[in-house]
Amino acid sequence: MKKDTSHMIRRAEHFKTILTGEGFLVGLIAGLVVLLYRVLLEFAGKWMNLILQYGRENPVIAGGWFLLLAVMACIVGKLVKWEPMISGSGIPQVEGEMMGKLTQRWWRILPAKFLGGFLSLLAGLSLGREGPSIQIGAMAGKAVSKVLDRGKTEEKYLLTCGASAGLAAAFHAPLAGVMFSLEEIHKNFSVSVLISVMTASITADYISSQFLGFHSVFQFDIAKEILPRYYGHIIVLGIILGLLGAFYNKMTMWVQSLYYKAKGLNETTRLLIPFLLAGILGFLVPQVLGSGHDLIETAAGGQLMLSALLGLLGLKFVFSLISFGSGAPGGIFFPLLVLGALIGGSYGTFAAEYMGMDPAYISNFVLLAMAGYFTAIVRAPITGIILIFEMTGQVSQMLSMSLISITAYLTASWVRSEPIYESLLNSLLKRQGQSVPEKTGEKILQEFLVCYNSTIQDKMVQQVEWPRNCLIVAVKRNETELIPKGRTILMAGDIIVTMSDEIDAPAVYDYMEKACAEIKS
């Protein structure tokens, strides 16, 4: 059906109601699909542990496991080659489609992401289920849009609904699903999209909870709320998390570029590296395999020594970079929460051993560091706070969680670290040959005096040929500041204020100095 203007106007009269109903439908379908994906990944983790257990006792099984890992790497490589959009977490792909820069084929992505994600987690790669769940949910929303023959505008609403439903079903976090899809995917908080997204998220969460239970993802208790005298520790930890989050983003992009620039590596050979490494680590340090759910509860228990926490943090960090950089289908959401927990556990243990802090607060710092590290990397503070609150069921830490998130956010911004999903999307677009705006640095304001009898004196602003990449923001005349318009006449003694990017400032300066001082012939 042709989506002409009259059709859209007629639908606009009942758009909120229609969109809410479609949100429920998307939540229902996405919830069921993501629930199936989540259950498959649960089995993948159990089967992997069982194989490793037998492999430690039988060298033949261990050798067979490495052979199977190579076969799985080849299968996933073929899947990524067949459908490149399943590579990585899937969140940048959804963001790219929302911006109109990418197109995803839902009928290919759904089966390929399912199988690719299952095999990657079965192998033990340090990847999460949240990114794929968001992409799978969004593709369920796109499928609904295509089946119902909706227009492009409405399709984007349904993509957002699906993304929200995917996160809600993956983590039993409906509010975080709403906030993430609005804050990171849709980047809009209109009433229409809010109601439909909430409907989809709650529906998907209810379906998931009916099968897997209504308990939170993490089952550790916070003994007591952090006392105000320890808030200095929160600020220090927030700064550490901001710096380490910026380092994580930089290293993630660097490792990914190494994979894609290395000669002789293709979709399959890239994946052999993390798959075979997972086999080695599985027999040496199995704790770092998979998403790392158990590591969080171990760190919160406060039973590990500082050296053990730092060792696990280093191994998990490196293995996560190698796993994700290869392009295997899987997310960084959950692994980065694990890394945050290990950072918080390390800091809390250090403070308890050397700074006299009560060891009972170690679990608090684990929880807070998860929110802070997520905020530093993803740059979505509201989502981070709500996500950790829903995943742990701990509402008493809201004040301290907000403090550490703000501190980590400001620190990461201070060192000019880009949000990870924005960086990943730009990298993806570059690999596809699309142009991406380059970084331009700070905006620079410069002032130039219009000299008597210069070439631009007595001319209107619209008559002057101004330098490229430059904006005339004000004209100061005596004690008055004018807003420059096309018909504003420039007079001798006027001060022209320009704004340009830092990289263009020198060229603008040279051009304007000449134009304002050059005498009419």
Short mmCIF file of C-alpha atoms in Angstrom, two decimals:
data_model
loop_
_atom_site.label_atom_id
_atom_site.label_comp_id
_atom_site.label_asym_id
_atom_site.label_seq_id
_atom_site.Cartn_x
_atom_site.Cartn_y
_atom_site.Cartn_z
CA MET A 1 0.00 0.00 0.00
CA LYS A 2 1.32 3.45 -0.85
CA LYS A 3 2.10 5.50 2.25
CA ASP A 4 0.99 8.91 0.97
CA THR A 5 0.41 12.03 3.09
CA SER A 6 -3.37 11.54 3.42
CA HIS A 7 -2.83 7.99 4.67
CA MET A 8 -0.42 9.23 7.35
CA ILE A 9 -2.79 12.03 8.43
CA ARG A 10 -5.69 9.58 8.84
CA ARG A 11 -3.53 7.27 10.95
CA ALA A 12 -2.25 10.20 13.02
CA GLU A 13 -5.70 10.63 14.60
CA HIS A 14 -5.32 7.29 16.43
CA PHE A 15 -1.57 6.92 16.22
CA LYS A 16 -0.89 6.55 19.96
CA THR A 17 -3.49 3.79 20.30
CA ILE A 18 -2.29 2.00 17.19
CA LEU A 19 1.34 2.25 18.23
CA THR A 20 0.57 0.97 21.72
CA GLY A 21 -1.18 -2.07 20.24
CA GLU A 22 1.73 -2.67 17.90
CA GLY A 23 4.12 -2.25 20.83
CA PHE A 24 2.29 -5.03 22.65
CA LEU A 25 2.55 -7.26 19.58
CA VAL A 26 6.25 -6.54 19.17
CA GLY A 27 6.84 -7.15 22.89
CA LEU A 28 5.03 -10.47 22.66
CA ILE A 29 6.99 -11.72 19.65
CA ALA A 30 10.34 -10.26 20.68
CA GLY A 31 9.90 -11.56 24.22
CA LEU A 32 9.33 -15.11 23.00
CA VAL A 33 12.21 -14.99 20.53
CA VAL A 34 14.69 -13.52 23.04
CA LEU A 35 13.47 -15.96 25.69
CA LEU A 36 14.34 -18.83 23.36
CA TYR A 37 17.75 -17.25 22.68
CA ARG A 38 18.39 -16.82 26.41
CA VAL A 39 17.44 -20.43 27.17
CA LEU A 40 19.73 -21.69 24.40
CA LEU A 41 22.63 -19.69 25.84
CA GLU A 42 21.95 -21.16 29.30
CA PHE A 43 22.31 -24.64 27.79
CA ALA A 44 25.44 -23.51 25.93
CA GLY A 45 27.10 -22.55 29.21
CA LYS A 46 26.13 -25.81 30.91
CA TRP A 47 27.30 -27.96 28.00
CA MET A 48 30.62 -26.11 27.83
CA ASN A 49 31.28 -26.66 31.53
CA LEU A 50 30.39 -30.33 31.19
CA ILE A 51 32.76 -30.81 28.23
CA LEU A 52 35.60 -29.04 30.06
CA GLN A 53 35.00 -31.18 33.14
CA TYR A 54 35.34 -34.41 31.15
CA GLY A 55 38.20 -32.94 29.12
CA ARG A 56 40.31 -32.41 32.25
CA GLU A 57 40.05 -36.13 32.97
CA ASN A 58 40.39 -37.46 29.43
CA PRO A 59 43.00 -36.12 26.95
CA VAL A 60 41.06 -37.56 24.01
CA ILE A 61 37.99 -35.49 24.92
CA ALA A 62 40.23 -32.44 25.38
CA GLY A 63 41.70 -32.93 21.90
CA GLY A 64 38.25 -33.46 20.44
CA TRP A 65 37.10 -30.23 22.09
CA PHE A 66 39.81 -28.21 20.34
CA LEU A 67 38.82 -29.81 17.03
CA LEU A 68 35.19 -28.94 17.71
CA LEU A 69 36.19 -25.35 18.57
CA ALA A 70 37.90 -25.03 15.18
CA VAL A 71 34.79 -26.40 13.44
CA MET A 72 32.52 -23.96 15.36
CA ALA A 73 34.82 -21.05 14.44
CA CYS A 74 34.49 -22.01 10.77
CA ILE A 75 30.70 -22.22 11.02
CA VAL A 76 30.43 -18.83 12.73
CA GLY A 77 32.85 -17.38 10.17
CA LYS A 78 30.64 -18.63 7.33
CA LEU A 79 27.60 -17.11 9.04
CA VAL A 80 29.32 -13.73 9.43
CA LYS A 81 30.38 -13.83 5.77
CA TRP A 82 26.84 -14.78 4.70
CA GLU A 83 25.28 -12.02 6.82
CA PRO A 84 27.87 -9.41 7.97
CA MET A 85 25.29 -7.54 10.06
CA ILE A 86 25.37 -10.24 12.77
CA SER A 87 28.98 -9.39 13.63
CA GLY A 88 29.55 -7.99 17.12
CA SER A 89 26.84 -6.93 19.52
CA GLY A 90 24.29 -5.71 16.98
CA ILE A 91 23.55 -2.45 18.79
CA PRO A 92 25.57 -0.27 16.37
CA GLN A 93 23.72 -1.94 13.49
CA VAL A 94 20.37 -1.03 15.02
CA GLU A 95 21.54 2.55 15.64
CA GLY A 96 22.77 2.74 12.04
CA GLU A 97 19.38 1.63 10.72
CA MET A 98 17.61 4.18 12.92
CA MET A 99 19.83 6.86 11.34
CA GLY A 100 19.02 5.58 7.84
CA LYS A 101 22.65 4.61 7.14
CA LEU A 102 22.26 0.82 7.31
CA THR A 103 19.67 -1.70 6.20
CA GLN A 104 19.25 -5.04 7.96
CA ARG A 105 17.50 -8.09 6.52
CA TRP A 106 15.58 -9.46 9.46
CA TRP A 107 14.90 -12.89 7.91
CA ARG A 108 18.66 -13.50 7.63
CA ILE A 109 19.78 -11.86 10.85
CA LEU A 110 17.43 -13.76 13.16
CA PRO A 111 18.59 -17.32 12.33
CA ALA A 112 22.24 -16.32 11.79
CA LYS A 113 22.46 -14.37 15.05
CA PHE A 114 20.79 -17.21 16.93
CA LEU A 115 23.21 -19.85 15.71
CA GLY A 116 26.28 -17.61 15.74
CA GLY A 117 25.62 -16.37 19.27
CA PHE A 118 24.90 -19.88 20.53
CA LEU A 119 28.14 -21.31 19.11
CA SER A 120 30.19 -18.36 20.40
CA LEU A 121 28.90 -18.83 23.95
CA LEU A 122 29.19 -22.62 23.70
CA ALA A 123 32.87 -22.11 22.88
CA GLY A 124 33.24 -19.87 25.94
CA LEU A 125 34.01 -16.54 24.28
CA SER A 126 33.83 -13.58 26.64
CA LEU A 127 30.68 -12.12 25.15
CA GLY A 128 27.24 -11.19 26.44
CA ARG A 129 23.66 -11.87 25.42
CA GLU A 130 22.34 -8.31 25.73
CA GLY A 131 23.56 -6.82 22.43
CA PRO A 132 22.33 -9.77 20.36
CA SER A 133 19.06 -9.71 22.33
CA ILE A 134 18.59 -6.04 21.45
CA GLN A 135 19.31 -6.70 17.77
CA ILE A 136 17.10 -9.79 17.73
CA GLY A 137 14.29 -7.82 19.41
CA ALA A 138 14.68 -4.97 16.93
CA MET A 139 14.54 -7.41 14.02
CA ALA A 140 11.37 -8.91 15.49
CA GLY A 141 9.97 -5.37 15.48
CA LYS A 142 11.03 -4.93 11.86
CA ALA A 143 9.40 -8.23 10.95
CA VAL A 144 6.12 -7.04 12.49
CA SER A 145 6.42 -3.79 10.54
CA LYS A 146 6.95 -5.61 7.24
CA VAL A 147 4.13 -8.09 7.83
CA LEU A 148 1.73 -5.26 8.74
CA ASP A 149 3.02 -3.19 5.79
CA ARG A 150 3.94 -0.14 7.86
CA GLY A 151 5.79 2.92 6.59
CA LYS A 152 9.40 3.80 7.36
CA THR A 153 8.50 6.25 10.12
CA GLU A 154 6.36 3.73 11.97
CA GLU A 155 8.94 1.01 11.36
CA LYS A 156 11.51 2.96 13.36
CA TYR A 157 9.09 3.11 16.29
CA LEU A 158 8.70 -0.66 16.12
CA LEU A 159 12.46 -1.16 15.90
CA THR A 160 12.76 0.85 19.12
CA CYS A 161 10.01 -1.23 20.72
CA GLY A 162 11.80 -4.42 19.74
CA ALA A 163 15.14 -3.19 21.08
CA SER A 164 13.53 -2.31 24.39
CA ALA A 165 11.78 -5.69 24.58
CA GLY A 166 15.05 -7.46 23.81
CA LEU A 167 16.94 -5.89 26.71
CA ALA A 168 14.00 -6.35 29.07
CA ALA A 169 13.72 -10.07 28.29
CA ALA A 170 17.50 -10.59 28.43
CA PHE A 171 18.06 -9.03 31.85
CA HIS A 172 14.63 -8.91 33.54
CA ALA A 173 15.03 -5.13 33.36
CA PRO A 174 11.98 -3.50 31.75
CA LEU A 175 12.76 0.06 32.87
CA ALA A 176 16.36 -0.22 31.68
CA GLY A 177 15.03 -1.54 28.37
CA VAL A 178 12.86 1.55 28.01
CA MET A 179 15.61 3.97 28.97
CA PHE A 180 18.29 2.36 26.82
CA SER A 181 16.14 2.22 23.71
CA LEU A 182 15.13 5.87 24.13
CA GLU A 183 18.51 7.18 25.34
CA GLU A 184 20.76 5.22 22.98
CA ILE A 185 18.65 3.86 20.07
CA HIS A 186 15.79 6.28 19.34
CA LYS A 187 17.32 9.39 20.99
CA ASN A 188 13.85 10.83 21.46
CA PHE A 189 11.41 10.98 24.39
CA SER A 190 8.09 11.76 22.69
CA VAL A 191 4.92 10.52 24.36
CA SER A 192 3.98 8.26 21.44
CA VAL A 193 7.22 6.34 21.46
CA LEU A 194 7.44 6.25 25.27
CA ILE A 195 4.05 4.55 25.72
CA SER A 196 4.63 2.01 22.96
CA VAL A 197 8.16 1.21 24.15
CA MET A 198 6.97 0.76 27.74
CA THR A 199 4.23 -1.58 26.53
CA ALA A 200 6.69 -3.68 24.53
CA SER A 201 9.24 -3.79 27.35
CA ILE A 202 6.79 -4.81 30.06
CA THR A 203 5.19 -7.43 27.82
CA ALA A 204 8.55 -9.00 26.95
CA ASP A 205 9.69 -8.95 30.58
CA TYR A 206 6.49 -10.62 31.74
CA ILE A 207 6.83 -13.40 29.17
CA SER A 208 10.47 -14.00 30.09
CA SER A 209 9.72 -13.95 33.81
CA GLN A 210 6.88 -16.45 33.46
CA PHE A 211 9.37 -19.05 32.24
CA LEU A 212 12.57 -18.06 34.09
CA GLY A 213 11.17 -16.56 37.28
CA PHE A 214 10.77 -13.03 38.60
CA HIS A 215 13.96 -12.94 40.65
CA SER A 216 16.71 -10.47 39.73
CA VAL A 217 19.70 -11.55 37.65
CA PHE A 218 22.20 -11.17 40.51
CA GLN A 219 21.55 -12.74 43.89
CA PHE A 220 23.91 -11.02 46.31
CA ASP A 221 22.98 -8.91 49.30
CA ILE A 222 24.22 -5.46 50.22
CA ALA A 223 24.81 -5.50 53.97
CA LYS A 224 24.28 -1.78 54.56
CA GLU A 225 24.30 1.57 52.85
CA ILE A 226 27.64 3.35 52.49
CA LEU A 227 28.17 5.97 55.19
CA PRO A 228 28.80 9.58 54.07
CA ARG A 229 32.35 9.47 55.42
CA TYR A 230 33.18 6.92 52.70
CA TYR A 231 31.86 9.08 49.84
CA GLY A 232 35.42 10.20 49.11
CA HIS A 233 36.12 6.59 48.11
CA ILE A 234 33.15 6.72 45.73
CA ILE A 235 34.53 9.80 43.98
CA VAL A 236 38.02 8.28 43.71
CA LEU A 237 36.58 5.04 42.33
CA GLY A 238 34.43 7.04 39.90
CA ILE A 239 37.53 8.75 38.52
CA ILE A 240 39.30 5.39 38.19
CA LEU A 241 36.30 3.94 36.38
CA GLY A 242 36.12 6.91 34.03
CA LEU A 243 39.78 6.53 33.08
CA LEU A 244 39.59 2.75 32.74
CA GLY A 245 36.37 3.07 30.75
CA ALA A 246 38.09 5.41 28.30
CA PHE A 247 40.99 2.95 28.12
CA TYR A 248 38.56 0.10 27.42
CA ASN A 249 36.95 2.02 24.56
CA LYS A 250 40.32 2.89 23.03
CA MET A 251 41.61 -0.66 23.33
CA THR A 252 38.39 -2.15 21.91
CA MET A 253 38.70 -0.05 18.77
CA TRP A 254 42.45 -0.73 18.53
CA VAL A 255 42.06 -4.52 18.78
CA GLN A 256 39.22 -4.48 16.26
CA SER A 257 41.36 -2.49 13.81
CA LEU A 258 44.22 -4.98 14.28
CA TYR A 259 41.93 -7.84 13.29
CA TYR A 260 40.64 -6.09 10.18
CA LYS A 261 43.99 -4.72 9.05
CA ALA A 262 46.00 -7.92 9.56
CA LYS A 263 46.94 -9.58 6.29
CA GLY A 264 45.77 -13.12 5.78
CA LEU A 265 42.82 -12.85 8.18
CA ASN A 266 39.26 -13.22 6.96
CA GLU A 267 35.92 -13.84 8.68
CA THR A 268 36.92 -17.41 9.60
CA THR A 269 40.60 -17.09 10.47
CA ARG A 270 39.84 -14.08 12.69
CA LEU A 271 37.47 -16.21 14.73
CA LEU A 272 39.91 -19.11 15.12
CA ILE A 273 42.02 -16.93 17.44
CA PRO A 274 39.44 -16.39 20.24
CA PHE A 275 37.85 -19.83 19.79
CA LEU A 276 41.12 -21.72 20.27
CA LEU A 277 42.20 -19.32 23.03
CA ALA A 278 38.92 -20.12 24.80
CA GLY A 279 39.90 -23.78 24.70
CA ILE A 280 43.25 -23.06 26.37
CA LEU A 281 41.73 -20.79 29.03
CA GLY A 282 38.98 -23.32 29.64
CA PHE A 283 41.51 -25.78 31.04
CA LEU A 284 43.65 -23.18 32.81
CA VAL A 285 41.38 -20.34 34.02
CA PRO A 286 37.76 -21.33 33.27
CA GLN A 287 36.44 -18.43 35.40
CA VAL A 288 37.11 -15.94 32.59
CA LEU A 289 35.05 -17.85 30.00
CA GLY A 290 31.60 -16.81 28.92
CA SER A 291 29.78 -13.72 30.06
CA GLY A 292 31.17 -14.03 33.60
CA HIS A 293 28.01 -14.07 35.73
CA ASP A 294 29.65 -16.06 38.53
CA LEU A 295 32.61 -13.67 38.71
CA ILE A 296 30.34 -10.83 39.80
CA GLU A 297 28.88 -12.76 42.71
CA THR A 298 32.37 -14.04 43.63
CA ALA A 299 33.75 -10.49 43.70
CA ALA A 300 30.79 -9.30 45.76
CA GLY A 301 31.37 -12.04 48.30
CA GLY A 302 34.66 -10.43 49.34
CA GLN A 303 36.42 -13.80 49.63
CA LEU A 304 39.09 -13.28 46.96
CA MET A 305 42.49 -11.79 47.65
CA LEU A 306 43.48 -8.55 45.92
CA SER A 307 46.05 -10.32 43.73
CA ALA A 308 43.44 -12.84 42.55
CA LEU A 309 40.97 -10.07 41.72
CA LEU A 310 43.56 -8.12 39.74
CA GLY A 311 44.68 -11.27 37.91
CA LEU A 312 41.11 -12.14 36.91
CA LEU A 313 40.50 -8.53 35.90
CA GLY A 314 43.53 -8.52 33.59
CA LEU A 315 42.69 -11.86 31.99
CA LYS A 316 39.01 -11.05 31.56
CA PHE A 317 39.87 -7.66 30.09
CA VAL A 318 42.26 -9.06 27.47
CA PHE A 319 40.08 -12.04 26.58
CA SER A 320 37.02 -9.80 26.22
CA LEU A 321 38.91 -7.55 23.79
CA ILE A 322 40.13 -10.53 21.75
CA SER A 323 36.65 -12.11 21.69
CA PHE A 324 34.73 -9.00 20.69
CA GLY A 325 37.33 -7.60 18.31
CA SER A 326 37.18 -10.75 16.19
CA GLY A 327 33.65 -9.91 15.09
CA ALA A 328 32.02 -12.92 16.75
CA PRO A 329 28.27 -12.49 17.34
CA GLY A 330 28.02 -11.34 20.94
CA GLY A 331 27.82 -8.24 23.08
CA ILE A 332 30.05 -6.27 25.44
CA PHE A 333 27.26 -5.27 27.83
CA PHE A 334 27.59 -8.13 30.30
CA PRO A 335 31.39 -8.53 30.12
CA LEU A 336 31.88 -4.85 30.86
CA LEU A 337 29.62 -5.21 33.92
CA VAL A 338 31.88 -8.08 35.02
CA LEU A 339 34.97 -5.93 34.51
CA GLY A 340 33.34 -3.14 36.50
CA ALA A 341 32.54 -5.56 39.31
CA LEU A 342 36.15 -6.78 39.41
CA ILE A 343 37.42 -3.18 39.48
CA GLY A 344 35.03 -2.37 42.31
CA GLY A 345 35.95 -5.54 44.17
CA SER A 346 39.67 -4.75 43.78
CA TYR A 347 39.22 -1.20 45.04
CA GLY A 348 37.01 -2.30 47.93
CA THR A 349 39.49 -5.02 48.95
CA PHE A 350 42.39 -2.55 48.74
CA ALA A 351 40.52 0.00 50.85
CA ALA A 352 39.63 -2.66 53.42
CA GLU A 353 43.19 -3.99 53.66
CA TYR A 354 45.19 -0.76 53.55
CA MET A 355 42.82 2.15 54.31
CA GLY A 356 40.81 0.82 57.23
CA MET A 357 37.46 0.55 55.47
CA ASP A 358 34.93 -1.95 56.80
CA PRO A 359 35.15 -5.11 54.56
CA ALA A 360 31.35 -5.31 54.65
CA TYR A 361 31.30 -2.49 52.07
CA ILE A 362 33.15 -4.47 49.39
CA SER A 363 29.86 -5.68 47.90
CA ASN A 364 28.67 -2.06 47.76
CA PHE A 365 31.69 -1.06 45.71
CA VAL A 366 31.16 -4.01 43.36
CA LEU A 367 27.62 -2.84 42.65
CA LEU A 368 28.60 0.83 42.32
CA ALA A 369 31.51 0.07 40.00
CA MET A 370 29.22 -1.85 37.64
CA ALA A 371 27.07 1.27 37.19
CA GLY A 372 30.06 3.60 36.94
CA TYR A 373 31.98 1.49 34.44
CA PHE A 374 28.90 1.06 32.26
CA THR A 375 28.35 4.83 32.30
CA ALA A 376 31.97 5.59 31.41
CA ILE A 377 31.92 3.23 28.43
CA VAL A 378 28.39 3.54 27.02
CA ARG A 379 27.80 7.13 28.23
CA ALA A 380 24.19 6.41 29.19
CA PRO A 381 24.10 7.20 32.94
CA ILE A 382 20.35 6.92 33.48
CA THR A 383 20.24 3.51 31.82
CA GLY A 384 23.26 2.37 33.84
CA ILE A 385 21.73 3.30 37.18
CA ILE A 386 18.34 1.75 36.39
CA LEU A 387 19.94 -1.37 34.87
CA ILE A 388 22.04 -2.16 37.96
CA PHE A 389 19.10 -1.39 40.23
CA GLU A 390 16.87 -3.85 38.35
CA MET A 391 19.55 -6.53 37.95
CA THR A 392 20.40 -6.52 41.67
CA GLY A 393 17.15 -5.42 43.28
CA GLN A 394 19.10 -2.94 45.41
CA VAL A 395 17.32 0.42 45.59
CA SER A 396 19.08 1.63 48.76
CA GLN A 397 22.25 2.53 46.82
CA MET A 398 20.58 5.04 44.48
CA LEU A 399 22.37 8.13 45.85
CA SER A 400 25.84 6.62 45.85
CA MET A 401 25.18 5.00 42.46
CA SER A 402 24.23 8.38 41.01
CA LEU A 403 27.38 9.97 42.48
CA ILE A 404 29.74 7.39 41.01
CA SER A 405 27.98 7.45 37.62
CA ILE A 406 28.25 11.24 37.38
CA THR A 407 31.91 11.14 38.38
CA ALA A 408 32.74 8.40 35.87
CA TYR A 409 30.76 10.20 33.15
CA LEU A 410 32.56 13.52 33.70
CA THR A 411 35.96 11.83 33.85
CA ALA A 412 35.41 9.95 30.59
CA SER A 413 34.15 13.16 28.96
CA TRP A 414 37.17 15.08 30.27
CA VAL A 415 39.58 12.72 28.51
CA ARG A 416 37.45 13.00 25.36
CA SER A 417 36.48 9.35 25.14
CA GLU A 418 33.70 8.70 22.63
CA PRO A 419 30.75 6.46 23.62
CA ILE A 420 31.61 2.91 22.59
CA TYR A 421 28.57 2.27 20.39
CA GLU A 422 29.12 5.52 18.51
CA SER A 423 32.73 4.52 17.86
CA LEU A 424 31.70 1.02 16.75
CA LEU A 425 29.06 2.43 14.39
CA ASN A 426 31.55 4.84 12.81
CA SER A 427 34.02 1.99 12.37
CA LEU A 428 31.34 -0.16 10.74
CA LEU A 429 30.33 2.63 8.36
CA LYS A 430 33.97 3.22 7.38
CA ARG A 431 34.44 -0.46 6.57
CA GLN A 432 31.40 -0.22 4.30
CA GLY A 433 32.89 2.76 2.50
CA GLN A 434 30.49 5.34 3.92
CA SER A 435 31.78 8.77 4.89
CA VAL A 436 31.98 9.57 8.58
CA PRO A 437 32.45 13.13 9.87
CA GLU A 438 35.97 13.56 11.18
CA LYS A 439 36.69 14.93 14.63
CA THR A 440 36.99 18.70 14.49
CA GLY A 441 38.10 19.56 18.01
CA GLU A 442 36.80 22.51 20.02
CA LYS A 443 34.84 25.43 18.60
CA ILE A 444 36.92 28.60 18.41
CA LEU A 445 35.59 32.19 18.59
CA GLN A 446 37.69 34.87 16.89
CA GLU A 447 37.22 38.64 16.54
CA PHE A 448 38.21 40.80 13.55
CA LEU A 449 38.09 44.59 13.19
CA VAL A 450 36.63 46.06 9.97
CA CYS A 451 39.18 48.68 8.92
CA TYR A 452 38.28 52.02 7.31
CA ASN A 453 37.85 51.78 3.52
CA SER A 454 38.35 47.97 3.54
CA THR A 455 36.82 45.80 0.84
CA ILE A 456 33.94 44.64 3.07
CA GLN A 457 33.00 48.09 4.46
CA ASP A 458 29.45 49.22 3.53
CA LYS A 459 28.62 45.75 2.20
CA MET A 460 25.73 43.61 3.37
CA VAL A 461 26.65 40.35 5.09
CA GLN A 462 25.10 38.35 2.25
CA GLN A 463 27.33 40.15 -0.29
CA VAL A 464 30.60 39.11 1.35
CA GLU A 465 32.36 35.90 0.37
CA TRP A 466 33.15 34.45 3.78
CA PRO A 467 35.74 31.72 4.43
CA ARG A 468 34.64 28.09 4.29
CA ASN A 469 33.78 26.23 7.52
CA CYS A 470 33.11 29.48 9.31
CA LEU A 471 30.02 30.98 10.94
CA ILE A 472 29.47 34.70 11.58
CA VAL A 473 27.88 34.71 15.04
CA ALA A 474 27.90 38.42 16.00
CA VAL A 475 28.77 41.95 14.90
CA LYS A 476 29.86 44.31 17.71
CA ARG A 477 29.17 47.98 17.00
CA ASN A 478 30.21 50.40 19.74
CA GLU A 479 28.52 49.01 22.86
CA THR A 480 25.88 47.07 20.93
CA GLU A 481 26.08 43.46 19.78
CA LEU A 482 24.10 42.80 16.61
CA ILE A 483 22.82 39.46 15.40
CA PRO A 484 24.14 39.32 11.82
CA LYS A 485 21.49 38.91 9.14
CA GLY A 486 21.81 38.78 5.40
CA ARG A 487 20.98 42.49 5.00
CA THR A 488 23.10 43.73 7.92
CA ILE A 489 25.49 46.41 6.56
CA LEU A 490 29.06 46.25 7.84
CA MET A 491 30.61 49.54 8.91
CA ALA A 492 34.15 50.66 9.67
CA GLY A 493 34.98 49.96 13.30
CA ASP A 494 32.66 46.94 13.52
CA ILE A 495 34.08 43.85 15.20
CA ILE A 496 33.06 40.62 13.47
CA VAL A 497 32.89 37.53 15.69
CA THR A 498 33.39 34.20 13.91
CA MET A 499 33.06 30.62 15.11
CA SER A 500 34.94 27.74 13.51
CA ASP A 501 36.29 24.32 14.36
CA GLU A 502 39.69 24.19 15.96
CA ILE A 503 41.20 22.60 12.88
CA ASP A 504 39.89 25.39 10.60
CA ALA A 505 40.72 28.31 12.91
CA PRO A 506 44.15 29.21 11.39
CA ALA A 507 42.79 29.37 7.82
CA VAL A 508 39.78 31.41 8.94
CA TYR A 509 42.08 33.82 10.78
CA ASP A 510 44.29 34.43 7.75
CA TYR A 511 41.30 34.92 5.44
CA MET A 512 39.44 37.31 7.77
CA GLU A 513 42.51 39.39 8.61
CA LYS A 514 43.07 39.98 4.91
CA ALA A 515 39.40 40.70 4.13
CA CYS A 516 38.97 43.16 7.00
CA ALA A 517 42.19 45.08 6.33
CA GLU A 518 42.44 45.02 2.52
CA ILE A 519 41.86 48.50 1.09
CA LYS A 520 39.39 49.07 -1.74
CA SER A 521 41.09 49.66 -5.06
#
